[in-house]
Structures are given as C-alpha cells and as structure tokens.
Amino acid sequence: MQGFTTIDLIILIVYLGAVLFAGLHFSKKEMKGKEYFRGDGSIPWWVTSVSIFATLLSPISFLSLAGNSYAGTWIMWFAQLGMLIAIPFTIKYFLPIYAKLDIDTAYQYLEIRYKSKGLRVLGAIMFIIYQIGRMSIIMYLPCMVLSGLMGVNVDILIIIMGLIAIIYSYSGGLKSVLWTDFIQGSVLLIGVTFGLIYLVSHINGGMGAINHELFTNNKFLAVDQPIFDANILRDSVFLLIFGAGINTIGSYVSSQDIVQRFTTTNDSKQLRKMMIGNGCLSIFIATVFYLIGTGLYVFYQVQGNPLPPNAQQDQIFASWIAYELPVGVTGILLAAIYAAAQSTLSTGLNSVASSWALDIQSTINKKEITFEKQTKIGQRVSLVVGVFAILVSMALAHGGVKSAYEWFNGFMGLVLGILVGIFILGAFTKVANKFGATLAFIVASCVMIYIKYFVDAAKVSFWSYSIISILVSLVVGVIASKAYNKAKGIKEEPVVNSTIYNQI
C-alpha cells in the first residue's frame, strides 16, 4: 500500500495545468453577448453531449455510486434507467419548443409562455441560489476526500479547483466550458473504465466472482426489494425508474445548466444525437461504477484483502485508487475525481452568469443592454459567484456545518424540482396563464415542503416527489387559470410554438 506519491502529485498538477491551458486556448476568440452564453455555433454535438454527461455526473455521484453497491445492492442503479423515459420525452415535447422559440435561457420560456417577467425572474433566482449551494458542496466534499488521501491542505485544493474553473469560465464563456468539460468527461470515462478492468484482473475469478455475488448472493437486488408496490408512492424498482425519469426531465427542462447546452444549436437532429449520446454515456458509466462497487466488495469482504486506512463507504473507491493502483495511475484516477468536480463547477459558474445577465439584469434594466455589457456582467458574476462559492466551501471544510448545508441543498433541490411543474403546465395545457402558474408554484411548494418534512419517508418515497409536485401544479394551475379567465371574462391564446398543441 503505497498511497498517494510525489509522482501522482506531479501528474495531477500537470493535468490541472493542461485543463487550464485548454480552457484558455478555446477562449482565444473574444466572445460577446449571445456567443459568450451560447457559443459561436462551432461546437460539435458530441462535445456538448459529453458536457451534459459531465455536468450531471457530480463528484458526489463519482464517490457514492461505487459506495452504494459496495455496501448494499444495485437498487439505486435502476434510477439510471429513468433516462429511457426522460430522453424520449424531452426530445419529443420540449426540444422542439425550445428550438422554435430560440430561447437564450430556460426561464425565458416562462416569460414567453405566461407573458410574465416576474415568473422568469423567480425561476432564475431559484436556480442561482440552488446552484451556488451546489457548487460549494461539490468543491467541498471531493476536496475533503482527496485532502485525506494526498496529505494536501483542503483549502489549497478548494482554491486551486475554484480558480481554474473561474479563469476559463470568465475568459471564454460557454465554448471554453464545453470543450474543457469534454476533456474532463473523457478523462473520467477512460480513467474509470481502466479502473474497472484493473480491478477485475486482480480479483480471483474475475468477472465470474462478481457475477456470483450479484446473482447468487443477491448483491444485484435483495430478496425483500419489491419490483412493484400497489401503493406507487412507496419504494419499489418501478417507482425508482419512473420517479428518477421525472426528476431527470426536471433537469433537462428547467435547469439552466442543461438547457443552456440545448441553445448551442437549433438543429433538431443534432439535439437528438446530443441527448441520446448523453443517455448512453450516463447508463454506461453508472454500470461501470456499480460493477466497481461490487468488485470492491469481492476484493475486500469476500477475498479478504486488507482494507485501506479510513476506508468508509463513500470513500472506498478513492481509497482503493490511492492504495492499490500503480504509482502514476493513481494520479490519473484521482484527477478524474477532480475532473468531475471541476466540470460541474465551471458549468455552474457559466449558467449562473447567463441566468443573471439574461434573465435578471436584462429584466430589471429599463434600457436594452448591449451584447458587450451583457458579456461584462456575465464575467463579473462568474468571478464574484466563483469567489463566494470558494469561501463557502472553505467554511464548510472548517465549520463542521456539513449537515446544515446538506439540508439547505436538499431543500433548494426540492423547490427547484417543483419549478418543472409550471414548465409542464405551460407546455401541456392551452388554458394556463400567469395567475394559474404562480398559484400552482406556491401551492406545489407548500405541499412538497409539508410532505418532505412532516410525512414519514416510509409512506411517501423521495422518488415520488417530482410526480406529486407536477400533478399538483397541473391540477391547481388548470383550475386557477380557468377560474381567473372566467372571472375576468377573457380568453387568451398561448404564443405560437409555446405549447405542444400550436407548433408550426
């Protein structure tokens, strides 16, 4: 057990330098206005597809997926199959709407559909607060793990990660972010796949031993895990797949960091390829992580190899990388963990900058803002938000308030999930208006907060939250909109191409 060596540290530093160089290289051309936020039209679909994959796969997933299968079963793997629901749904219903409306941000759709700048600003504010909390946690957690393995001060790791992401996000806008995401996502894919191959080759019996644990000793599914429950609000494999699919639809439809990728092209064929490529990569890498987790269970628990120091569940993969892989390879694999964090961070910075500049600043300014000023606003926002997220992340590392921030992040994730309800309401009903959408958002928020914090989790699974919030939004939104129109004696038609019914 050699642990993290000087050679591994050098490899990690070289990797970070290469990422910074690549980001600056792709930012050579000065980007202004829409080019800064949407790219210059030269980005291939496969680059954007890998970028979406890298954005959705945070380092929290990197560390926890293998840990889940190591400590339990593959039950959570079924959540990845929700992609089979989310991708066709998004391709069929929302990508045509977004492409034909030529939106710049997710929340511009709310303004167009409901004729409401207030709903656009509300959506942007919810996303920005959520994203700042998410970025802070995404820097904090992997840096804490890597700090223990590398013996490097956690503050130094946080600052380096944050500064590199800020530099190329500030300099080159979305184009720079997408290409560096592609590099980081490729490193992650290659590194983790190599890790699985190396692990299997060092297990007595190889894949046969892993398959034995999966299907003979019930490491794939436990005997008491139901495939379907008549009470669809309780945990089952069916609810996991369907609920995860609805959650993923929420990300694809209403989260600016993902929707921003869709704005890079209006070509429907390119968008479909982008989505399908992302889905294939996500299911593939999740399967690799779960195989690694079961493989680590066989390696340590079944075949009795000595556990690395301080090998907790979510750190088991990173600990195996540090103590079992050859010198040099360890540096590359730990760079992949760092890559997952940095990719999510750079995406968060650029999406927050675009949402602030285009959704909020452009709305509150009475005069039209020039492209040059939009770019400067976006750059300043990415700088300020990046520095703030670094400070919050460092406070988390030293303040012992991890649980408080997990609560905060969970709460904001819940409310942001509710936001998708008014997107579905707008796209799938003709009658919905500003009054109905606003009331639907308020009622759905109240209902979901009550369910999350006052209802027994055994009775209502987390995976049913998005389903409930969408249903509440649809019922309240339609009834309230009809009542408002009848009371006012008006009949409004939605803007052309803003629903699935009036596409031209």
Coordinates of C-alpha atoms in Angstrom, one line a residue, residues 23-406:
G23 CA -9.7 26.4 -21.4
L24 CA -7.6 29.4 -22.3
H25 CA -6.9 28.0 -25.8
F26 CA -10.6 27.8 -26.6
S27 CA -11.2 31.3 -25.3
K28 CA -8.8 32.9 -27.7
K29 CA -11.6 34.3 -29.8
E30 CA -13.4 37.2 -27.9
M31 CA -16.9 36.2 -27.1
K32 CA -19.6 38.8 -26.7
G33 CA -23.2 38.6 -25.7
K34 CA -25.0 35.6 -27.0
E35 CA -21.7 34.0 -28.1
Y36 CA -20.4 34.2 -24.6
F37 CA -23.6 32.4 -23.2
R38 CA -24.4 30.2 -26.2
G39 CA -21.2 29.5 -28.0
D40 CA -20.3 30.5 -31.6
G41 CA -22.1 27.7 -33.4
S42 CA -18.8 25.7 -34.0
I43 CA -19.3 23.2 -31.2
P44 CA -20.0 19.6 -32.4
W45 CA -22.9 17.8 -30.9
W46 CA -20.7 15.1 -29.4
V47 CA -18.7 17.7 -27.4
T48 CA -22.0 19.0 -26.0
S49 CA -23.2 15.5 -25.3
V50 CA -20.2 14.7 -23.2
S51 CA -20.5 18.1 -21.5
I52 CA -24.1 17.3 -20.4
F53 CA -22.9 13.9 -19.1
A54 CA -20.0 15.5 -17.2
T55 CA -22.4 18.2 -15.7
L56 CA -24.9 15.7 -14.4
L57 CA -22.3 13.4 -13.0
S58 CA -21.0 15.3 -10.0
P59 CA -18.1 14.1 -7.8
I60 CA -20.7 13.2 -5.2
S61 CA -22.0 10.6 -7.7
F62 CA -18.5 9.5 -8.5
L63 CA -17.8 8.7 -4.9
S64 CA -21.2 7.4 -3.8
L65 CA -22.3 5.1 -6.7
A66 CA -19.5 2.6 -6.1
G67 CA -20.0 3.0 -2.4
N68 CA -23.7 2.2 -2.7
S69 CA -23.1 -1.2 -4.5
Y70 CA -20.1 -1.9 -2.2
A71 CA -22.3 -1.6 1.0
G72 CA -25.6 -2.8 -0.4
T73 CA -27.2 -3.8 -3.7
W74 CA -27.7 -2.3 -7.2
I75 CA -31.2 -1.0 -6.3
M76 CA -30.1 2.6 -7.0
W77 CA -28.7 1.7 -10.4
F78 CA -32.2 1.4 -11.7
A79 CA -32.5 5.2 -11.3
Q80 CA -30.3 5.5 -14.4
L81 CA -32.9 3.7 -16.4
G82 CA -35.1 6.8 -15.9
M83 CA -33.1 8.2 -18.8
L84 CA -35.2 5.9 -21.0
I85 CA -38.2 7.9 -20.0
A86 CA -36.6 11.4 -19.8
I87 CA -34.7 11.4 -23.1
P88 CA -37.6 10.5 -25.4
F89 CA -40.0 12.8 -23.5
T90 CA -37.6 15.8 -23.8
I91 CA -36.8 15.1 -27.4
K92 CA -40.5 14.8 -28.4
Y93 CA -42.0 17.6 -26.5
F94 CA -39.6 20.2 -25.2
L95 CA -36.6 20.4 -27.6
P96 CA -38.9 21.4 -30.5
I97 CA -40.4 24.1 -28.3
Y98 CA -37.1 25.5 -27.2
A99 CA -35.6 25.3 -30.7
K100 CA -38.5 27.1 -32.4
L101 CA -38.7 29.8 -29.7
D102 CA -34.9 30.2 -30.0
I103 CA -34.7 30.8 -26.2
D104 CA -31.5 32.0 -24.5
T105 CA -32.3 30.6 -21.1
A106 CA -34.7 28.1 -19.5
Y107 CA -36.6 30.9 -17.8
Q108 CA -37.1 32.9 -20.9
Y109 CA -39.6 30.2 -21.8
L110 CA -41.7 31.1 -18.7
E111 CA -41.8 34.8 -19.8
I112 CA -42.8 33.8 -23.4
R113 CA -45.5 31.3 -22.3
Y114 CA -47.0 33.2 -19.4
K115 CA -46.2 36.7 -20.6
S116 CA -44.6 37.3 -17.2
K117 CA -41.2 38.8 -16.4
G118 CA -41.9 38.0 -12.8
L119 CA -42.0 34.3 -13.3
R120 CA -38.8 34.5 -15.4
V121 CA -37.0 36.2 -12.6
L122 CA -38.5 33.8 -10.0
G123 CA -37.2 30.8 -11.9
A124 CA -33.7 32.4 -12.3
I125 CA -33.4 33.3 -8.7
M126 CA -34.4 29.8 -7.5
F127 CA -31.8 28.3 -9.9
I128 CA -29.0 30.7 -8.9
I129 CA -29.4 30.1 -5.1
Y130 CA -29.6 26.4 -5.6
Q131 CA -26.5 26.4 -7.9
I132 CA -24.4 28.4 -5.5
G133 CA -25.1 25.9 -2.7
R134 CA -24.5 23.0 -5.0
M135 CA -21.2 24.4 -6.3
S136 CA -19.9 24.9 -2.7
I137 CA -20.7 21.4 -1.7
I138 CA -19.3 19.9 -4.9
M139 CA -16.0 21.6 -4.2
Y140 CA -16.0 20.8 -0.5
L141 CA -16.8 17.0 -0.5
P142 CA -14.2 15.7 -3.0
C143 CA -11.5 18.1 -1.8
M144 CA -12.0 16.7 1.7
V145 CA -11.6 13.1 0.4
L146 CA -8.6 14.0 -1.7
S147 CA -7.0 16.0 1.1
G148 CA -7.0 12.9 3.4
L149 CA -5.6 10.7 0.6
M150 CA -3.0 13.2 -0.7
G151 CA -1.9 14.9 2.6
V152 CA -2.6 18.3 1.0
N153 CA -4.4 21.1 2.8
V154 CA -8.0 21.1 1.9
D155 CA -8.1 24.9 1.4
I156 CA -5.4 24.7 -1.2
L157 CA -7.3 22.1 -3.2
I158 CA -10.5 24.1 -3.0
I159 CA -8.8 27.3 -4.1
I160 CA -7.0 25.6 -7.0
M161 CA -10.2 24.0 -8.2
G162 CA -12.2 27.2 -8.0
L163 CA -9.6 29.4 -9.6
I164 CA -9.0 27.2 -12.6
A165 CA -12.8 27.0 -13.2
I166 CA -13.2 30.8 -12.8
I167 CA -10.3 31.6 -15.2
Y168 CA -11.6 29.7 -18.2
S169 CA -15.3 30.4 -17.4
Y170 CA -14.5 34.1 -17.2
S171 CA -12.3 34.2 -20.3
G172 CA -14.1 32.2 -22.9
G173 CA -17.7 31.7 -21.9
L174 CA -19.7 28.6 -22.8
K175 CA -17.4 27.5 -25.7
S176 CA -14.5 27.2 -23.3
V177 CA -16.6 25.5 -20.7
L178 CA -17.9 22.9 -23.2
W179 CA -14.5 21.9 -24.6
T180 CA -12.9 21.7 -21.1
D181 CA -16.0 19.7 -20.0
F182 CA -15.4 17.3 -22.9
I183 CA -11.7 16.8 -21.9
Q184 CA -12.7 16.3 -18.2
G185 CA -15.5 13.9 -19.2
S186 CA -13.2 11.9 -21.4
V187 CA -10.6 11.6 -18.7
L188 CA -13.4 10.4 -16.3
L189 CA -14.7 7.8 -18.8
I190 CA -11.3 6.4 -19.7
G191 CA -10.0 6.5 -16.1
V192 CA -12.9 4.8 -14.5
T193 CA -13.2 2.2 -17.2
F194 CA -9.5 1.4 -16.8
G195 CA -10.1 1.2 -13.0
L196 CA -12.8 -1.5 -13.6
I197 CA -10.5 -3.5 -15.9
Y198 CA -7.6 -3.4 -13.4
L199 CA -9.9 -4.3 -10.5
V200 CA -11.4 -7.3 -12.3
S201 CA -7.9 -8.5 -13.3
H202 CA -6.9 -8.5 -9.6
I203 CA -9.9 -10.5 -8.3
N204 CA -9.6 -14.2 -8.1
G205 CA -12.2 -15.5 -10.6
G206 CA -12.5 -12.1 -12.3
M207 CA -16.0 -11.2 -13.6
G208 CA -17.2 -14.7 -12.6
A209 CA -16.7 -13.9 -8.9
I210 CA -18.5 -10.6 -9.3
N211 CA -21.4 -12.2 -11.1
H212 CA -21.6 -14.9 -8.4
E213 CA -22.1 -12.1 -5.8
L214 CA -24.6 -10.3 -8.0
F215 CA -26.9 -13.2 -8.8
T216 CA -26.3 -15.9 -6.3
N217 CA -25.7 -13.9 -3.2
N218 CA -28.3 -11.2 -4.1
K219 CA -25.9 -8.2 -4.5
F220 CA -27.9 -7.1 -7.5
L221 CA -31.3 -7.0 -5.8
A222 CA -32.1 -8.1 -2.2
V223 CA -34.9 -10.7 -1.9
D224 CA -37.0 -8.2 0.0
Q225 CA -36.8 -5.3 -2.5
P226 CA -40.1 -5.1 -4.4
I227 CA -40.3 -4.8 -8.1
F228 CA -43.7 -3.1 -7.9
D229 CA -45.8 -1.8 -5.0
A230 CA -49.6 -1.2 -5.4
N231 CA -49.0 1.9 -3.4
I232 CA -47.0 3.7 -6.0
L233 CA -45.8 6.3 -3.5
R234 CA -43.7 3.7 -1.7
D235 CA -40.2 2.5 -2.7
S236 CA -40.0 -0.1 -5.5
V237 CA -38.0 -0.7 -8.6
F238 CA -40.8 0.6 -10.7
L239 CA -41.1 3.9 -8.7
L240 CA -37.3 4.2 -8.8
I241 CA -37.2 4.1 -12.6
F242 CA -40.3 6.3 -13.1
G243 CA -39.5 8.8 -10.4
A244 CA -35.9 9.1 -11.5
G245 CA -37.1 9.7 -15.0
I246 CA -39.4 12.5 -13.9
N247 CA -36.5 14.0 -11.9
T248 CA -34.3 13.9 -14.9
I249 CA -37.0 15.5 -17.0
G250 CA -36.9 18.3 -14.4
S251 CA -33.2 18.8 -15.0
Y252 CA -33.5 18.7 -18.8
V253 CA -36.4 21.0 -19.0
S254 CA -36.0 23.6 -16.2
S255 CA -32.3 23.7 -15.1
Q256 CA -30.3 26.4 -16.9
D257 CA -27.0 24.5 -16.8
I258 CA -28.6 21.8 -19.0
V259 CA -31.0 23.9 -21.1
Q260 CA -28.0 26.2 -21.9
R261 CA -26.5 23.2 -23.8
F262 CA -29.6 23.0 -26.0
T263 CA -29.2 26.6 -27.1
T264 CA -25.9 25.8 -28.9
T265 CA -27.9 24.7 -31.9
N266 CA -31.4 24.8 -33.4
D267 CA -30.8 21.7 -35.5
S268 CA -33.2 19.0 -34.2
K269 CA -31.1 16.2 -35.5
Q270 CA -28.0 17.5 -33.6
L271 CA -30.2 17.9 -30.4
R272 CA -31.4 14.3 -30.7
K273 CA -27.9 13.0 -31.1
M274 CA -26.8 15.1 -28.2
M275 CA -29.5 13.7 -25.9
I276 CA -29.1 10.1 -26.9
G277 CA -25.3 10.3 -26.6
N278 CA -25.7 11.7 -23.1
G279 CA -28.1 8.9 -22.1
C280 CA -25.8 6.2 -23.4
L281 CA -22.8 7.6 -21.5
S282 CA -24.7 8.1 -18.3
I283 CA -26.1 4.5 -18.2
F284 CA -22.7 3.1 -19.2
I285 CA -20.7 4.9 -16.6
A286 CA -23.2 4.2 -13.8
T287 CA -23.0 0.5 -14.7
V288 CA -19.2 0.7 -14.5
F289 CA -19.3 2.4 -11.1
Y290 CA -21.7 -0.3 -9.8
L291 CA -19.5 -3.1 -11.1
I292 CA -16.6 -1.5 -9.4
G293 CA -18.5 -1.3 -6.1
T294 CA -19.4 -5.0 -6.2
G295 CA -15.9 -5.8 -7.4
L296 CA -14.5 -3.9 -4.3
Y297 CA -16.9 -5.9 -2.1
V298 CA -15.5 -9.1 -3.6
F299 CA -11.9 -7.9 -3.3
Y300 CA -12.1 -6.8 0.3
Q301 CA -15.0 -8.6 2.0
V302 CA -15.1 -11.9 0.2
Q303 CA -11.5 -12.5 -0.7
G304 CA -10.1 -10.9 2.5
N305 CA -7.7 -8.3 1.1
P306 CA -6.7 -5.7 3.8
L307 CA -8.9 -2.6 3.8
P308 CA -7.1 0.7 3.2
P309 CA -6.8 3.2 6.1
N310 CA -10.1 5.1 6.9
A311 CA -12.0 3.3 4.1
Q312 CA -15.5 4.5 4.7
Q313 CA -18.4 3.6 2.3
D314 CA -18.3 6.7 0.1
Q315 CA -14.5 6.8 0.2
I316 CA -13.9 3.1 -0.7
F317 CA -13.3 3.7 -4.4
A318 CA -11.0 6.7 -3.8
S319 CA -9.1 4.7 -1.1
W320 CA -8.7 1.7 -3.5
I321 CA -7.3 4.1 -6.1
A322 CA -4.8 5.5 -3.7
Y323 CA -3.6 2.3 -2.2
E324 CA -4.0 -0.4 -4.8
L325 CA -3.3 1.1 -8.2
P326 CA 0.3 1.5 -9.6
V327 CA 2.1 4.8 -9.0
G328 CA 1.2 7.3 -11.7
V329 CA -2.1 5.6 -12.5
T330 CA -3.3 6.7 -9.0
G331 CA -2.7 10.3 -10.0
I332 CA -4.7 9.9 -13.2
L333 CA -7.7 8.3 -11.5
L334 CA -7.7 10.9 -8.7
A335 CA -7.5 13.5 -11.4
A336 CA -10.7 12.0 -12.8
I337 CA -12.4 12.7 -9.4
Y338 CA -11.1 16.2 -9.5
A339 CA -12.3 16.5 -13.1
A340 CA -15.9 15.6 -12.2
A341 CA -15.9 18.4 -9.6
Q342 CA -14.3 21.0 -11.8
S343 CA -16.6 20.2 -14.8
T344 CA -19.7 20.7 -12.6
L345 CA -18.2 23.8 -11.1
S346 CA -17.4 25.5 -14.4
T347 CA -20.8 24.7 -15.8
G348 CA -22.4 26.1 -12.7
L349 CA -20.5 29.4 -13.0
N350 CA -21.3 29.9 -16.6
S351 CA -25.0 29.0 -16.2
V352 CA -25.4 31.3 -13.2
A353 CA -23.7 34.1 -15.1
S354 CA -26.0 33.6 -18.1
S355 CA -29.1 33.4 -16.0
W356 CA -28.2 36.6 -14.0
A357 CA -27.3 38.6 -17.1
L358 CA -30.1 37.5 -19.4
D359 CA -33.0 36.7 -17.0
I360 CA -32.5 39.2 -14.1
Q361 CA -30.3 42.1 -15.2
S362 CA -32.0 42.4 -18.6
T363 CA -35.4 42.4 -16.9
I364 CA -34.7 45.0 -14.2
N365 CA -32.9 47.3 -16.6
K366 CA -35.3 49.7 -18.3
K367 CA -33.0 50.2 -21.3
E368 CA -31.8 47.4 -23.5
I369 CA -28.4 46.1 -22.6
T370 CA -25.8 45.8 -25.3
F371 CA -24.1 42.5 -26.0
E372 CA -20.8 43.9 -24.8
K373 CA -22.4 44.9 -21.5
Q374 CA -24.1 41.5 -21.1
T375 CA -20.8 39.8 -21.5
K376 CA -19.1 42.1 -18.9
I377 CA -22.0 41.5 -16.5
G378 CA -21.7 37.7 -17.0
Q379 CA -17.9 37.8 -16.5
R380 CA -18.3 39.8 -13.3
V381 CA -21.0 37.5 -12.0
S382 CA -19.0 34.4 -12.7
L383 CA -16.0 35.9 -10.9
V384 CA -18.0 37.1 -7.8
V385 CA -20.0 33.9 -7.6
G386 CA -16.9 31.7 -8.0
V387 CA -15.1 33.5 -5.2
F388 CA -18.1 33.3 -3.0
A389 CA -18.5 29.6 -3.6
I390 CA -14.8 29.1 -2.8
L391 CA -15.3 30.9 0.6
V392 CA -18.5 29.0 1.4
S393 CA -16.7 25.7 0.5
M394 CA -13.8 26.6 2.8
A395 CA -16.2 27.4 5.6
L396 CA -17.8 24.0 5.2
A397 CA -14.4 22.4 5.4
H398 CA -13.7 24.0 8.8
G399 CA -17.0 24.9 10.3
G400 CA -18.5 21.5 10.9
V401 CA -21.8 22.5 9.4
K402 CA -22.0 19.8 6.7
S403 CA -25.4 18.7 7.8
A404 CA -26.8 22.2 7.7
Y405 CA -25.7 22.7 4.2
E406 CA -27.0 19.2 3.1

